[in-house]
Amino acid sequence: MAPPKPEVVLPLGWECLLSAKFDTWYYHHKESGKSQWVPPEIEEKGDESSSPPLKKAKGGSGDFAAPGPHGGAIHEPSPLEPLRIVAKHPEPSHKSVWFCTELMPNEIIREIYRTERVRDAAGNEHKFRDGVNPAEGMHIYNCVRTNSLTSTLEVGCAMGTSALYICQAMKDGAGGVHVAIDPNQDTQYKSIARANISRAGLDDHFELIRETSYAAMPHLLRNGRKFHLIFIDGWHTFDYTLMDFFFADLLLQVNGLILLDDINHKGVQKCLKYVRTNWPHYEYVADTPAAATMATFRKLSHDKRDWNAHVNF
């Protein structure tokens, strides 16, 4: 039996819809494509979340709607309910997370954090580095499993801890395939991620692309691939991070999530600031268990900015 519909007065353009998955009501703004769990506030000067009307341009055959960015068409977003962001575990700044086995959903993950060692395909041991910590990993796991996400992408696989969390979430939940991009997996990282995935029995949920992100992501785009969640943890200069985010936006479905790791690096910080000030079609989700080191974004709609849009950052 559905819960009673909330009796709230909504701003113009908003509607209250029932989430069949979570058995609760949420609020959707049709024009902007934004969805949220809490009721929107009514502004005296109008609903600020509304998108401005599409500008018209003069042409030889009369008025026409200017095309969207990247040469694409203007998309009408569908009323998607917002994804759940689970916050049940401590911030990664707490040293105790390295000993919280409840943040480690399989034995391979527990072994890596307990011993601080990893093994390659030949069985040789290496010091564990270049991976997420348990709080970050569990945040990713919860995003995937709670929302039954079945198509995910990762830039920068390294030793495979993030991939282990994502693939385990798929195995424990709705299934699916996680795609990891890493040109250094067989060289610098000695196929350690691939070996960890196999040892955990997660091969059916894992696909590895041994290319750079700037080569692999356009190829995925041309092939029509779409993803529900994209985890960015690649080269940390501003230009590479922004490029990864740019292509992630094109590959991500509306209402999908982008998780940007290592936000305390200066180049990544600069990219984070640009996205938060210049990409209104994304919502920054600040209240997450990994917020100190990882930014979480929800895609509200397709990009509707004017061709010359810019906000100083």
PDB file of C-alpha atoms in Angstrom:
ATOM      1  CA  MET A   1       0.000   0.000   0.000  1.00  0.00           C
ATOM      2  CA  ALA A   2       1.442   3.337  -1.045  1.00  0.00           C
ATOM      3  CA  PRO A   3       2.091   5.965   1.662  1.00  0.00           C
ATOM      4  CA  PRO A   4      -0.256   8.970   1.625  1.00  0.00           C
ATOM      5  CA  LYS A   5       0.740  11.691  -0.827  1.00  0.00           C
ATOM      6  CA  PRO A   6       2.296  14.710   0.921  1.00  0.00           C
ATOM      7  CA  GLU A   7       0.030  17.725   1.154  1.00  0.00           C
ATOM      8  CA  VAL A   8       2.443  20.465   0.068  1.00  0.00           C
ATOM      9  CA  VAL A   9       2.085  23.492  -2.175  1.00  0.00           C
ATOM     10  CA  LEU A  10       4.595  23.183  -5.016  1.00  0.00           C
ATOM     11  CA  PRO A  11       6.195  25.922  -7.126  1.00  0.00           C
ATOM     12  CA  LEU A  12       5.196  26.170 -10.768  1.00  0.00           C
ATOM     13  CA  GLY A  13       6.523  23.296 -12.858  1.00  0.00           C
ATOM     14  CA  TRP A  14       7.010  20.811  -9.991  1.00  0.00           C
ATOM     15  CA  GLU A  15       5.103  17.564  -9.461  1.00  0.00           C
ATOM     16  CA  CYS A  16       5.035  14.925  -6.719  1.00  0.00           C
ATOM     17  CA  LEU A  17       5.678  11.351  -7.916  1.00  0.00           C
ATOM     18  CA  LEU A  18       5.743   7.988  -6.182  1.00  0.00           C
ATOM     19  CA  SER A  19       8.976   5.963  -6.180  1.00  0.00           C
ATOM     20  CA  ALA A  20       7.975   2.346  -6.660  1.00  0.00           C
ATOM     21  CA  LYS A  21      11.489   1.230  -5.734  1.00  0.00           C
ATOM     22  CA  PHE A  22      11.733   3.049  -2.402  1.00  0.00           C
ATOM     23  CA  ASP A  23       7.956   3.271  -1.705  1.00  0.00           C
ATOM     24  CA  THR A  24       8.088   6.982  -0.960  1.00  0.00           C
ATOM     25  CA  TRP A  25       7.256  10.250  -2.701  1.00  0.00           C
ATOM     26  CA  TYR A  26       9.740  12.511  -4.488  1.00  0.00           C
ATOM     27  CA  TYR A  27       9.551  15.811  -6.363  1.00  0.00           C
ATOM     28  CA  HIS A  28      10.331  16.327 -10.060  1.00  0.00           C
ATOM     29  CA  HIS A  29      10.732  19.529 -12.083  1.00  0.00           C
ATOM     30  CA  LYS A  30       9.815  18.720 -15.684  1.00  0.00           C
ATOM     31  CA  GLU A  31      11.594  21.566 -17.480  1.00  0.00           C
ATOM     32  CA  SER A  32      14.984  21.209 -15.784  1.00  0.00           C
ATOM     33  CA  GLY A  33      14.789  17.436 -15.228  1.00  0.00           C
ATOM     34  CA  LYS A  34      15.738  17.857 -11.553  1.00  0.00           C
ATOM     35  CA  SER A  35      14.436  15.345  -8.997  1.00  0.00           C
ATOM     36  CA  GLN A  36      14.802  15.507  -5.227  1.00  0.00           C
ATOM     37  CA  TRP A  37      13.459  13.873  -2.075  1.00  0.00           C
ATOM     38  CA  VAL A  38      12.640  17.053  -0.139  1.00  0.00           C
ATOM     39  CA  PRO A  39       9.851  19.469  -1.203  1.00  0.00           C
ATOM     40  CA  PRO A  40      11.111  22.449  -3.239  1.00  0.00           C
ATOM     41  CA  GLU A  41      10.782  25.858  -1.689  1.00  0.00           C
ATOM     42  CA  ILE A  42       8.616  28.543  -3.264  1.00  0.00           C
ATOM     43  CA  GLU A  43      10.662  31.630  -4.093  1.00  0.00           C
ATOM     44  CA  GLU A  44       9.063  35.058  -4.168  1.00  0.00           C
ATOM     45  CA  LYS A  45      10.800  35.816  -7.454  1.00  0.00           C
ATOM     46  CA  GLY A  46       9.931  32.491  -9.020  1.00  0.00           C
ATOM     47  CA  ASP A  47      11.417  29.020  -8.981  1.00  0.00           C
ATOM     48  CA  GLU A  48      15.178  29.450  -9.435  1.00  0.00           C
ATOM     49  CA  SER A  49      15.604  25.815 -10.435  1.00  0.00           C
ATOM     50  CA  SER A  50      13.672  26.401 -13.633  1.00  0.00           C
ATOM     51  CA  SER A  51      15.776  26.530 -16.776  1.00  0.00           C
ATOM     52  CA  PRO A  52      15.582  29.736 -18.822  1.00  0.00           C
ATOM     53  CA  PRO A  53      13.577  29.511 -22.058  1.00  0.00           C
ATOM     54  CA  LEU A  54      15.483  28.325 -25.088  1.00  0.00           C
ATOM     55  CA  LYS A  55      16.878  31.283 -26.971  1.00  0.00           C
ATOM     56  CA  LYS A  56      15.935  31.832 -30.582  1.00  0.00           C
ATOM     57  CA  ALA A  57      18.336  32.731 -33.364  1.00  0.00           C
ATOM     58  CA  LYS A  58      17.545  34.302 -36.694  1.00  0.00           C
ATOM     59  CA  GLY A  59      18.228  32.284 -39.807  1.00  0.00           C
ATOM     60  CA  GLY A  60      17.562  32.510 -43.523  1.00  0.00           C
ATOM     61  CA  SER A  61      14.481  30.284 -43.242  1.00  0.00           C
ATOM     62  CA  GLY A  62      13.044  31.870 -40.112  1.00  0.00           C
ATOM     63  CA  ASP A  63      13.511  31.299 -36.393  1.00  0.00           C
ATOM     64  CA  PHE A  64      15.063  28.073 -35.175  1.00  0.00           C
ATOM     65  CA  ALA A  65      16.135  26.680 -31.824  1.00  0.00           C
ATOM     66  CA  ALA A  66      19.892  26.863 -31.358  1.00  0.00           C
ATOM     67  CA  PRO A  67      21.429  23.368 -31.101  1.00  0.00           C
ATOM     68  CA  GLY A  68      22.739  22.103 -27.792  1.00  0.00           C
ATOM     69  CA  PRO A  69      26.429  21.813 -26.934  1.00  0.00           C
ATOM     70  CA  HIS A  70      28.687  19.331 -28.755  1.00  0.00           C
ATOM     71  CA  GLY A  71      26.425  19.631 -31.824  1.00  0.00           C
ATOM     72  CA  GLY A  72      23.708  17.555 -30.188  1.00  0.00           C
ATOM     73  CA  ALA A  73      19.981  18.072 -30.049  1.00  0.00           C
ATOM     74  CA  ILE A  74      18.084  19.573 -27.141  1.00  0.00           C
ATOM     75  CA  HIS A  75      17.006  16.648 -24.955  1.00  0.00           C
ATOM     76  CA  GLU A  76      13.835  16.466 -22.905  1.00  0.00           C
ATOM     77  CA  PRO A  77      14.776  14.686 -19.649  1.00  0.00           C
ATOM     78  CA  SER A  78      12.474  11.985 -18.332  1.00  0.00           C
ATOM     79  CA  PRO A  79      11.102  12.124 -14.753  1.00  0.00           C
ATOM     80  CA  LEU A  80      13.688   9.969 -13.007  1.00  0.00           C
ATOM     81  CA  GLU A  81      13.554   9.551  -9.249  1.00  0.00           C
ATOM     82  CA  PRO A  82      16.746  10.677  -7.444  1.00  0.00           C
ATOM     83  CA  LEU A  83      19.329   8.088  -6.518  1.00  0.00           C
ATOM     84  CA  ARG A  84      19.904   7.305  -2.870  1.00  0.00           C
ATOM     85  CA  ILE A  85      23.219   8.364  -1.280  1.00  0.00           C
ATOM     86  CA  VAL A  86      23.812   6.178   1.764  1.00  0.00           C
ATOM     87  CA  ALA A  87      25.657   7.706   4.743  1.00  0.00           C
ATOM     88  CA  LYS A  88      26.141   5.050   7.406  1.00  0.00           C
ATOM     89  CA  HIS A  89      29.884   4.844   7.959  1.00  0.00           C
ATOM     90  CA  PRO A  90      32.607   7.188   9.276  1.00  0.00           C
ATOM     91  CA  GLU A  91      34.551   9.817   7.379  1.00  0.00           C
ATOM     92  CA  PRO A  92      37.776   8.527   5.751  1.00  0.00           C
ATOM     93  CA  SER A  93      39.782  10.906   7.922  1.00  0.00           C
ATOM     94  CA  HIS A  94      39.089   8.602  10.884  1.00  0.00           C
ATOM     95  CA  LYS A  95      41.947   6.123  11.261  1.00  0.00           C
ATOM     96  CA  SER A  96      39.508   3.542  12.588  1.00  0.00           C
ATOM     97  CA  VAL A  97      38.110   2.902   9.091  1.00  0.00           C
ATOM     98  CA  TRP A  98      41.177   0.802   8.256  1.00  0.00           C
ATOM     99  CA  PHE A  99      40.057  -1.692  10.917  1.00  0.00           C
ATOM    100  CA  CYS A 100      36.304  -1.673  10.257  1.00  0.00           C
ATOM    101  CA  THR A 101      35.660  -5.049   8.665  1.00  0.00           C
ATOM    102  CA  GLU A 102      32.001  -4.078   8.153  1.00  0.00           C
ATOM    103  CA  LEU A 103      33.305  -1.704   5.462  1.00  0.00           C
ATOM    104  CA  MET A 104      34.946  -4.607   3.616  1.00  0.00           C
ATOM    105  CA  PRO A 105      32.370  -6.700   1.710  1.00  0.00           C
ATOM    106  CA  ASN A 106      34.624  -9.580   0.633  1.00  0.00           C
ATOM    107  CA  GLU A 107      37.647 -11.510   1.886  1.00  0.00           C
ATOM    108  CA  ILE A 108      40.061 -10.164  -0.760  1.00  0.00           C
ATOM    109  CA  ILE A 109      39.353  -6.580   0.314  1.00  0.00           C
ATOM    110  CA  ARG A 110      39.779  -7.538   3.976  1.00  0.00           C
ATOM    111  CA  GLU A 111      43.095  -9.248   3.219  1.00  0.00           C
ATOM    112  CA  ILE A 112      44.452  -6.200   1.347  1.00  0.00           C
ATOM    113  CA  TYR A 113      43.644  -3.774   4.169  1.00  0.00           C
ATOM    114  CA  ARG A 114      44.740  -6.186   6.919  1.00  0.00           C
ATOM    115  CA  THR A 115      48.141  -7.004   5.401  1.00  0.00           C
ATOM    116  CA  GLU A 116      48.711  -3.805   3.388  1.00  0.00           C
ATOM    117  CA  ARG A 117      49.973  -6.113   0.658  1.00  0.00           C
ATOM    118  CA  VAL A 118      48.670  -7.182  -2.763  1.00  0.00           C
ATOM    119  CA  ARG A 119      49.619 -10.052  -5.030  1.00  0.00           C
ATOM    120  CA  ASP A 120      50.042 -10.069  -8.789  1.00  0.00           C
ATOM    121  CA  ALA A 121      48.932 -12.891 -11.106  1.00  0.00           C
ATOM    122  CA  ALA A 122      52.189 -14.790 -10.448  1.00  0.00           C
ATOM    123  CA  GLY A 123      51.677 -14.629  -6.701  1.00  0.00           C
ATOM    124  CA  ASN A 124      54.393 -12.049  -6.040  1.00  0.00           C
ATOM    125  CA  GLU A 125      53.640  -9.646  -3.191  1.00  0.00           C
ATOM    126  CA  HIS A 126      53.718  -5.852  -3.475  1.00  0.00           C
ATOM    127  CA  LYS A 127      53.063  -3.029  -1.017  1.00  0.00           C
ATOM    128  CA  PHE A 128      49.480  -1.773  -1.251  1.00  0.00           C
ATOM    129  CA  ARG A 129      49.207   1.761  -2.638  1.00  0.00           C
ATOM    130  CA  ASP A 130      47.081   3.639  -5.169  1.00  0.00           C
ATOM    131  CA  GLY A 131      43.673   2.526  -4.010  1.00  0.00           C
ATOM    132  CA  VAL A 132      40.597   3.748  -2.153  1.00  0.00           C
ATOM    133  CA  ASN A 133      40.332   3.431   1.612  1.00  0.00           C
ATOM    134  CA  PRO A 134      37.484   1.424   3.208  1.00  0.00           C
ATOM    135  CA  ALA A 135      35.156   4.404   3.769  1.00  0.00           C
ATOM    136  CA  GLU A 136      35.543   5.587   0.173  1.00  0.00           C
ATOM    137  CA  GLY A 137      35.121   2.054  -1.130  1.00  0.00           C
ATOM    138  CA  MET A 138      31.963   1.463   0.895  1.00  0.00           C
ATOM    139  CA  HIS A 139      30.507   4.759  -0.333  1.00  0.00           C
ATOM    140  CA  ILE A 140      30.993   3.550  -3.917  1.00  0.00           C
ATOM    141  CA  TYR A 141      29.601   0.104  -3.020  1.00  0.00           C
ATOM    142  CA  ASN A 142      26.470   1.630  -1.476  1.00  0.00           C
ATOM    143  CA  CYS A 143      25.887   3.937  -4.451  1.00  0.00           C
ATOM    144  CA  VAL A 144      25.934   0.920  -6.782  1.00  0.00           C
ATOM    145  CA  ARG A 145      24.053  -1.638  -4.706  1.00  0.00           C
ATOM    146  CA  THR A 146      21.395   0.595  -3.114  1.00  0.00           C
ATOM    147  CA  ASN A 147      20.407   1.996  -6.509  1.00  0.00           C
ATOM    148  CA  SER A 148      20.737  -1.336  -8.382  1.00  0.00           C
ATOM    149  CA  LEU A 149      23.206   0.165 -10.862  1.00  0.00           C
ATOM    150  CA  THR A 150      24.284  -2.296 -13.551  1.00  0.00           C
ATOM    151  CA  SER A 151      26.565  -0.273 -15.837  1.00  0.00           C
ATOM    152  CA  THR A 152      29.561   1.559 -14.338  1.00  0.00           C
ATOM    153  CA  LEU A 153      32.848   3.010 -15.583  1.00  0.00           C
ATOM    154  CA  GLU A 154      36.148   3.748 -13.873  1.00  0.00           C
ATOM    155  CA  VAL A 155      39.126   5.863 -14.990  1.00  0.00           C
ATOM    156  CA  GLY A 156      42.260   4.568 -13.275  1.00  0.00           C
ATOM    157  CA  CYS A 157      42.027   1.023 -11.939  1.00  0.00           C
ATOM    158  CA  ALA A 158      45.490   0.725 -10.294  1.00  0.00           C
ATOM    159  CA  MET A 159      45.491  -2.117  -7.733  1.00  0.00           C
ATOM    160  CA  GLY A 160      41.778  -2.717  -8.063  1.00  0.00           C
ATOM    161  CA  THR A 161      40.248  -1.860  -4.682  1.00  0.00           C
ATOM    162  CA  SER A 162      37.581   0.433  -6.167  1.00  0.00           C
ATOM    163  CA  ALA A 163      36.809  -2.165  -8.838  1.00  0.00           C
ATOM    164  CA  LEU A 164      36.483  -4.825  -6.128  1.00  0.00           C
ATOM    165  CA  TYR A 165      33.878  -2.725  -4.284  1.00  0.00           C
ATOM    166  CA  ILE A 166      31.908  -2.000  -7.465  1.00  0.00           C
ATOM    167  CA  CYS A 167      31.936  -5.558  -8.809  1.00  0.00           C
ATOM    168  CA  GLN A 168      31.028  -6.977  -5.390  1.00  0.00           C
ATOM    169  CA  ALA A 169      28.104  -4.531  -5.202  1.00  0.00           C
ATOM    170  CA  MET A 170      26.903  -5.825  -8.576  1.00  0.00           C
ATOM    171  CA  LYS A 171      27.245  -9.435  -7.451  1.00  0.00           C
ATOM    172  CA  ASP A 172      25.367  -8.700  -4.216  1.00  0.00           C
ATOM    173  CA  GLY A 173      22.711  -6.643  -6.007  1.00  0.00           C
ATOM    174  CA  ALA A 174      21.268  -6.441  -9.498  1.00  0.00           C
ATOM    175  CA  GLY A 175      24.267  -7.746 -11.457  1.00  0.00           C
ATOM    176  CA  GLY A 176      25.900  -5.830 -14.280  1.00  0.00           C
ATOM    177  CA  VAL A 177      29.316  -5.039 -15.766  1.00  0.00           C
ATOM    178  CA  HIS A 178      31.950  -2.605 -14.531  1.00  0.00           C
ATOM    179  CA  VAL A 179      34.332  -1.175 -17.155  1.00  0.00           C
ATOM    180  CA  ALA A 180      37.777  -0.076 -15.969  1.00  0.00           C
ATOM    181  CA  ILE A 181      40.158   2.057 -18.068  1.00  0.00           C
ATOM    182  CA  ASP A 182      43.848   1.709 -17.217  1.00  0.00           C
ATOM    183  CA  PRO A 183      46.726   1.824 -19.766  1.00  0.00           C
ATOM    184  CA  ASN A 184      49.232   0.815 -17.058  1.00  0.00           C
ATOM    185  CA  GLN A 185      47.462  -2.267 -15.706  1.00  0.00           C
ATOM    186  CA  ASP A 186      49.812  -4.789 -17.328  1.00  0.00           C
ATOM    187  CA  THR A 187      52.987  -2.720 -16.894  1.00  0.00           C
ATOM    188  CA  GLN A 188      53.202  -0.442 -13.856  1.00  0.00           C
ATOM    189  CA  TYR A 189      50.546  -2.372 -11.901  1.00  0.00           C
ATOM    190  CA  LYS A 190      51.534  -5.885 -13.047  1.00  0.00           C
ATOM    191  CA  SER A 191      47.884  -6.933 -13.603  1.00  0.00           C
ATOM    192  CA  ILE A 192      47.222  -6.764  -9.856  1.00  0.00           C
ATOM    193  CA  ALA A 193      43.659  -5.467 -10.258  1.00  0.00           C
ATOM    194  CA  ARG A 194      42.831  -8.178 -12.756  1.00  0.00           C
ATOM    195  CA  ALA A 195      44.257 -10.815 -10.366  1.00  0.00           C
ATOM    196  CA  ASN A 196      42.304  -9.446  -7.371  1.00  0.00           C
ATOM    197  CA  ILE A 197      39.047  -9.490  -9.340  1.00  0.00           C
ATOM    198  CA  SER A 198      39.645 -13.138 -10.300  1.00  0.00           C
ATOM    199  CA  ARG A 199      40.512 -14.171  -6.753  1.00  0.00           C
ATOM    200  CA  ALA A 200      37.287 -12.585  -5.534  1.00  0.00           C
ATOM    201  CA  GLY A 201      35.252 -14.518  -8.114  1.00  0.00           C
ATOM    202  CA  LEU A 202      34.071 -11.337  -9.839  1.00  0.00           C
ATOM    203  CA  ASP A 203      35.273 -11.895 -13.422  1.00  0.00           C
ATOM    204  CA  ASP A 204      31.723 -11.901 -14.810  1.00  0.00           C
ATOM    205  CA  HIS A 205      31.273  -8.301 -13.658  1.00  0.00           C
ATOM    206  CA  PHE A 206      34.573  -6.858 -14.901  1.00  0.00           C
ATOM    207  CA  GLU A 207      35.764  -5.495 -18.247  1.00  0.00           C
ATOM    208  CA  LEU A 208      39.248  -3.982 -18.614  1.00  0.00           C
ATOM    209  CA  ILE A 209      40.262  -1.473 -21.317  1.00  0.00           C
ATOM    210  CA  ARG A 210      44.044  -1.139 -21.520  1.00  0.00           C
ATOM    211  CA  GLU A 211      44.102   2.330 -23.091  1.00  0.00           C
ATOM    212  CA  THR A 212      44.379   5.938 -22.009  1.00  0.00           C
ATOM    213  CA  SER A 213      41.132   7.618 -21.001  1.00  0.00           C
ATOM    214  CA  TYR A 214      41.437  10.161 -23.829  1.00  0.00           C
ATOM    215  CA  ALA A 215      41.463   7.273 -26.331  1.00  0.00           C
ATOM    216  CA  ALA A 216      39.021   4.904 -24.635  1.00  0.00           C
ATOM    217  CA  MET A 217      36.223   7.279 -23.604  1.00  0.00           C
ATOM    218  CA  PRO A 218      35.572   8.724 -27.110  1.00  0.00           C
ATOM    219  CA  HIS A 219      35.527   5.137 -28.408  1.00  0.00           C
ATOM    220  CA  LEU A 220      32.899   4.155 -25.817  1.00  0.00           C
ATOM    221  CA  LEU A 221      30.900   7.233 -26.801  1.00  0.00           C
ATOM    222  CA  ARG A 222      31.001   6.385 -30.516  1.00  0.00           C
ATOM    223  CA  ASN A 223      29.807   2.859 -29.693  1.00  0.00           C
ATOM    224  CA  GLY A 224      26.776   4.226 -27.839  1.00  0.00           C
ATOM    225  CA  ARG A 225      27.792   3.011 -24.375  1.00  0.00           C
ATOM    226  CA  LYS A 226      25.973   4.592 -21.427  1.00  0.00           C
ATOM    227  CA  PHE A 227      26.696   4.316 -17.714  1.00  0.00           C
ATOM    228  CA  HIS A 228      24.856   4.831 -14.419  1.00  0.00           C
ATOM    229  CA  LEU A 229      27.958   5.709 -12.367  1.00  0.00           C
ATOM    230  CA  ILE A 230      31.444   6.865 -13.375  1.00  0.00           C
ATOM    231  CA  PHE A 231      34.382   6.922 -10.956  1.00  0.00           C
ATOM    232  CA  ILE A 232      37.229   9.282 -11.944  1.00  0.00           C
ATOM    233  CA  ASP A 233      40.615   8.531 -10.383  1.00  0.00           C
ATOM    234  CA  GLY A 234      43.111   8.986 -13.202  1.00  0.00           C
ATOM    235  CA  TRP A 235      45.880  11.481 -13.959  1.00  0.00           C
ATOM    236  CA  HIS A 236      45.408  14.343 -11.479  1.00  0.00           C
ATOM    237  CA  THR A 237      46.396  17.426 -13.466  1.00  0.00           C
ATOM    238  CA  PHE A 238      43.598  19.945 -14.085  1.00  0.00           C
ATOM    239  CA  ASP A 239      43.474  19.390 -17.849  1.00  0.00           C
ATOM    240  CA  TYR A 240      43.338  15.583 -17.672  1.00  0.00           C
ATOM    241  CA  THR A 241      40.783  15.600 -14.854  1.00  0.00           C
ATOM    242  CA  LEU A 242      38.522  18.048 -16.692  1.00  0.00           C
ATOM    243  CA  MET A 243      38.837  16.006 -19.888  1.00  0.00           C
ATOM    244  CA  ASP A 244      37.817  12.857 -17.999  1.00  0.00           C
ATOM    245  CA  PHE A 245      34.847  14.714 -16.475  1.00  0.00           C
ATOM    246  CA  PHE A 246      33.861  16.136 -19.868  1.00  0.00           C
ATOM    247  CA  PHE A 247      33.645  12.706 -21.491  1.00  0.00           C
ATOM    248  CA  ALA A 248      32.100  11.214 -18.356  1.00  0.00           C
ATOM    249  CA  ASP A 249      29.252  13.721 -18.717  1.00  0.00           C
ATOM    250  CA  LEU A 250      28.614  12.582 -22.302  1.00  0.00           C
ATOM    251  CA  LEU A 251      28.705   8.915 -21.281  1.00  0.00           C
ATOM    252  CA  LEU A 252      26.528   9.269 -18.168  1.00  0.00           C
ATOM    253  CA  GLN A 253      22.770   8.805 -18.135  1.00  0.00           C
ATOM    254  CA  VAL A 254      20.590  11.534 -16.640  1.00  0.00           C
ATOM    255  CA  ASN A 255      20.250  10.924 -12.879  1.00  0.00           C
ATOM    256  CA  GLY A 256      23.562   9.061 -12.910  1.00  0.00           C
ATOM    257  CA  LEU A 257      26.473   9.721 -10.556  1.00  0.00           C
ATOM    258  CA  ILE A 258      30.032  10.918 -11.100  1.00  0.00           C
ATOM    259  CA  LEU A 259      32.442  10.314  -8.210  1.00  0.00           C
ATOM    260  CA  LEU A 260      35.629  12.412  -8.393  1.00  0.00           C
ATOM    261  CA  ASP A 261      38.417  11.064  -6.203  1.00  0.00           C
ATOM    262  CA  ASP A 262      41.399  12.802  -4.557  1.00  0.00           C
ATOM    263  CA  ILE A 263      39.803  16.247  -4.454  1.00  0.00           C
ATOM    264  CA  ASN A 264      42.597  17.559  -2.208  1.00  0.00           C
ATOM    265  CA  HIS A 265      45.053  17.474  -5.123  1.00  0.00           C
ATOM    266  CA  LYS A 266      45.381  21.006  -6.508  1.00  0.00           C
ATOM    267  CA  GLY A 267      44.581  20.071 -10.119  1.00  0.00           C
ATOM    268  CA  VAL A 268      41.528  18.063  -9.072  1.00  0.00           C
ATOM    269  CA  GLN A 269      40.433  20.897  -6.757  1.00  0.00           C
ATOM    270  CA  LYS A 270      40.503  23.291  -9.699  1.00  0.00           C
ATOM    271  CA  CYS A 271      38.365  20.936 -11.789  1.00  0.00           C
ATOM    272  CA  LEU A 272      35.928  20.510  -8.900  1.00  0.00           C
ATOM    273  CA  LYS A 273      35.542  24.272  -8.612  1.00  0.00           C
ATOM    274  CA  TYR A 274      34.947  24.631 -12.355  1.00  0.00           C
ATOM    275  CA  VAL A 275      32.228  21.968 -12.425  1.00  0.00           C
ATOM    276  CA  ARG A 276      30.462  23.407  -9.380  1.00  0.00           C
ATOM    277  CA  THR A 277      30.398  26.930 -10.849  1.00  0.00           C
ATOM    278  CA  ASN A 278      29.908  26.245 -14.575  1.00  0.00           C
ATOM    279  CA  TRP A 279      27.854  23.049 -14.890  1.00  0.00           C
ATOM    280  CA  PRO A 280      24.322  23.786 -13.601  1.00  0.00           C
ATOM    281  CA  HIS A 281      23.087  20.457 -14.919  1.00  0.00           C
ATOM    282  CA  TYR A 282      24.939  18.731 -12.033  1.00  0.00           C
ATOM    283  CA  GLU A 283      24.056  18.650  -8.351  1.00  0.00           C
ATOM    284  CA  TYR A 284      26.938  18.476  -5.872  1.00  0.00           C
ATOM    285  CA  VAL A 285      26.015  16.060  -3.081  1.00  0.00           C
ATOM    286  CA  ALA A 286      27.968  17.344  -0.085  1.00  0.00           C
ATOM    287  CA  ASP A 287      26.667  15.091   2.686  1.00  0.00           C
ATOM    288  CA  THR A 288      28.405  11.776   1.956  1.00  0.00           C
ATOM    289  CA  PRO A 289      30.681   9.587   4.107  1.00  0.00           C
ATOM    290  CA  ALA A 290      33.579  10.209   1.683  1.00  0.00           C
ATOM    291  CA  ALA A 291      33.099  13.955   1.200  1.00  0.00           C
ATOM    292  CA  ALA A 292      36.497  14.850   2.684  1.00  0.00           C
ATOM    293  CA  THR A 293      38.366  13.201  -0.185  1.00  0.00           C
ATOM    294  CA  MET A 294      35.805  12.347  -2.882  1.00  0.00           C
ATOM    295  CA  ALA A 295      33.217  14.573  -4.591  1.00  0.00           C
ATOM    296  CA  THR A 296      29.820  13.108  -5.511  1.00  0.00           C
ATOM    297  CA  PHE A 297      27.789  14.615  -8.356  1.00  0.00           C
ATOM    298  CA  ARG A 298      24.305  13.732  -9.618  1.00  0.00           C
ATOM    299  CA  LYS A 299      23.431  14.544 -13.247  1.00  0.00           C
ATOM    300  CA  LEU A 300      20.141  16.458 -13.265  1.00  0.00           C
ATOM    301  CA  SER A 301      19.692  16.848 -17.027  1.00  0.00           C
ATOM    302  CA  HIS A 302      21.577  17.095 -20.298  1.00  0.00           C
ATOM    303  CA  ASP A 303      23.758  20.161 -20.812  1.00  0.00           C
ATOM    304  CA  LYS A 304      21.563  23.122 -21.806  1.00  0.00           C
ATOM    305  CA  ARG A 305      24.091  25.973 -21.514  1.00  0.00           C
ATOM    306  CA  ASP A 306      24.441  28.642 -24.195  1.00  0.00           C
ATOM    307  CA  TRP A 307      27.424  28.274 -26.507  1.00  0.00           C
ATOM    308  CA  ASN A 308      29.300  31.112 -24.740  1.00  0.00           C
ATOM    309  CA  ALA A 309      28.333  30.378 -21.138  1.00  0.00           C
ATOM    310  CA  HIS A 310      31.046  30.981 -18.530  1.00  0.00           C
ATOM    311  CA  VAL A 311      31.228  31.762 -14.814  1.00  0.00           C
ATOM    312  CA  ASN A 312      34.554  32.889 -13.387  1.00  0.00           C
ATOM    313  CA  PHE A 313      35.951  30.370 -10.942  1.00  0.00           C
TER     314      PHE A 313
END
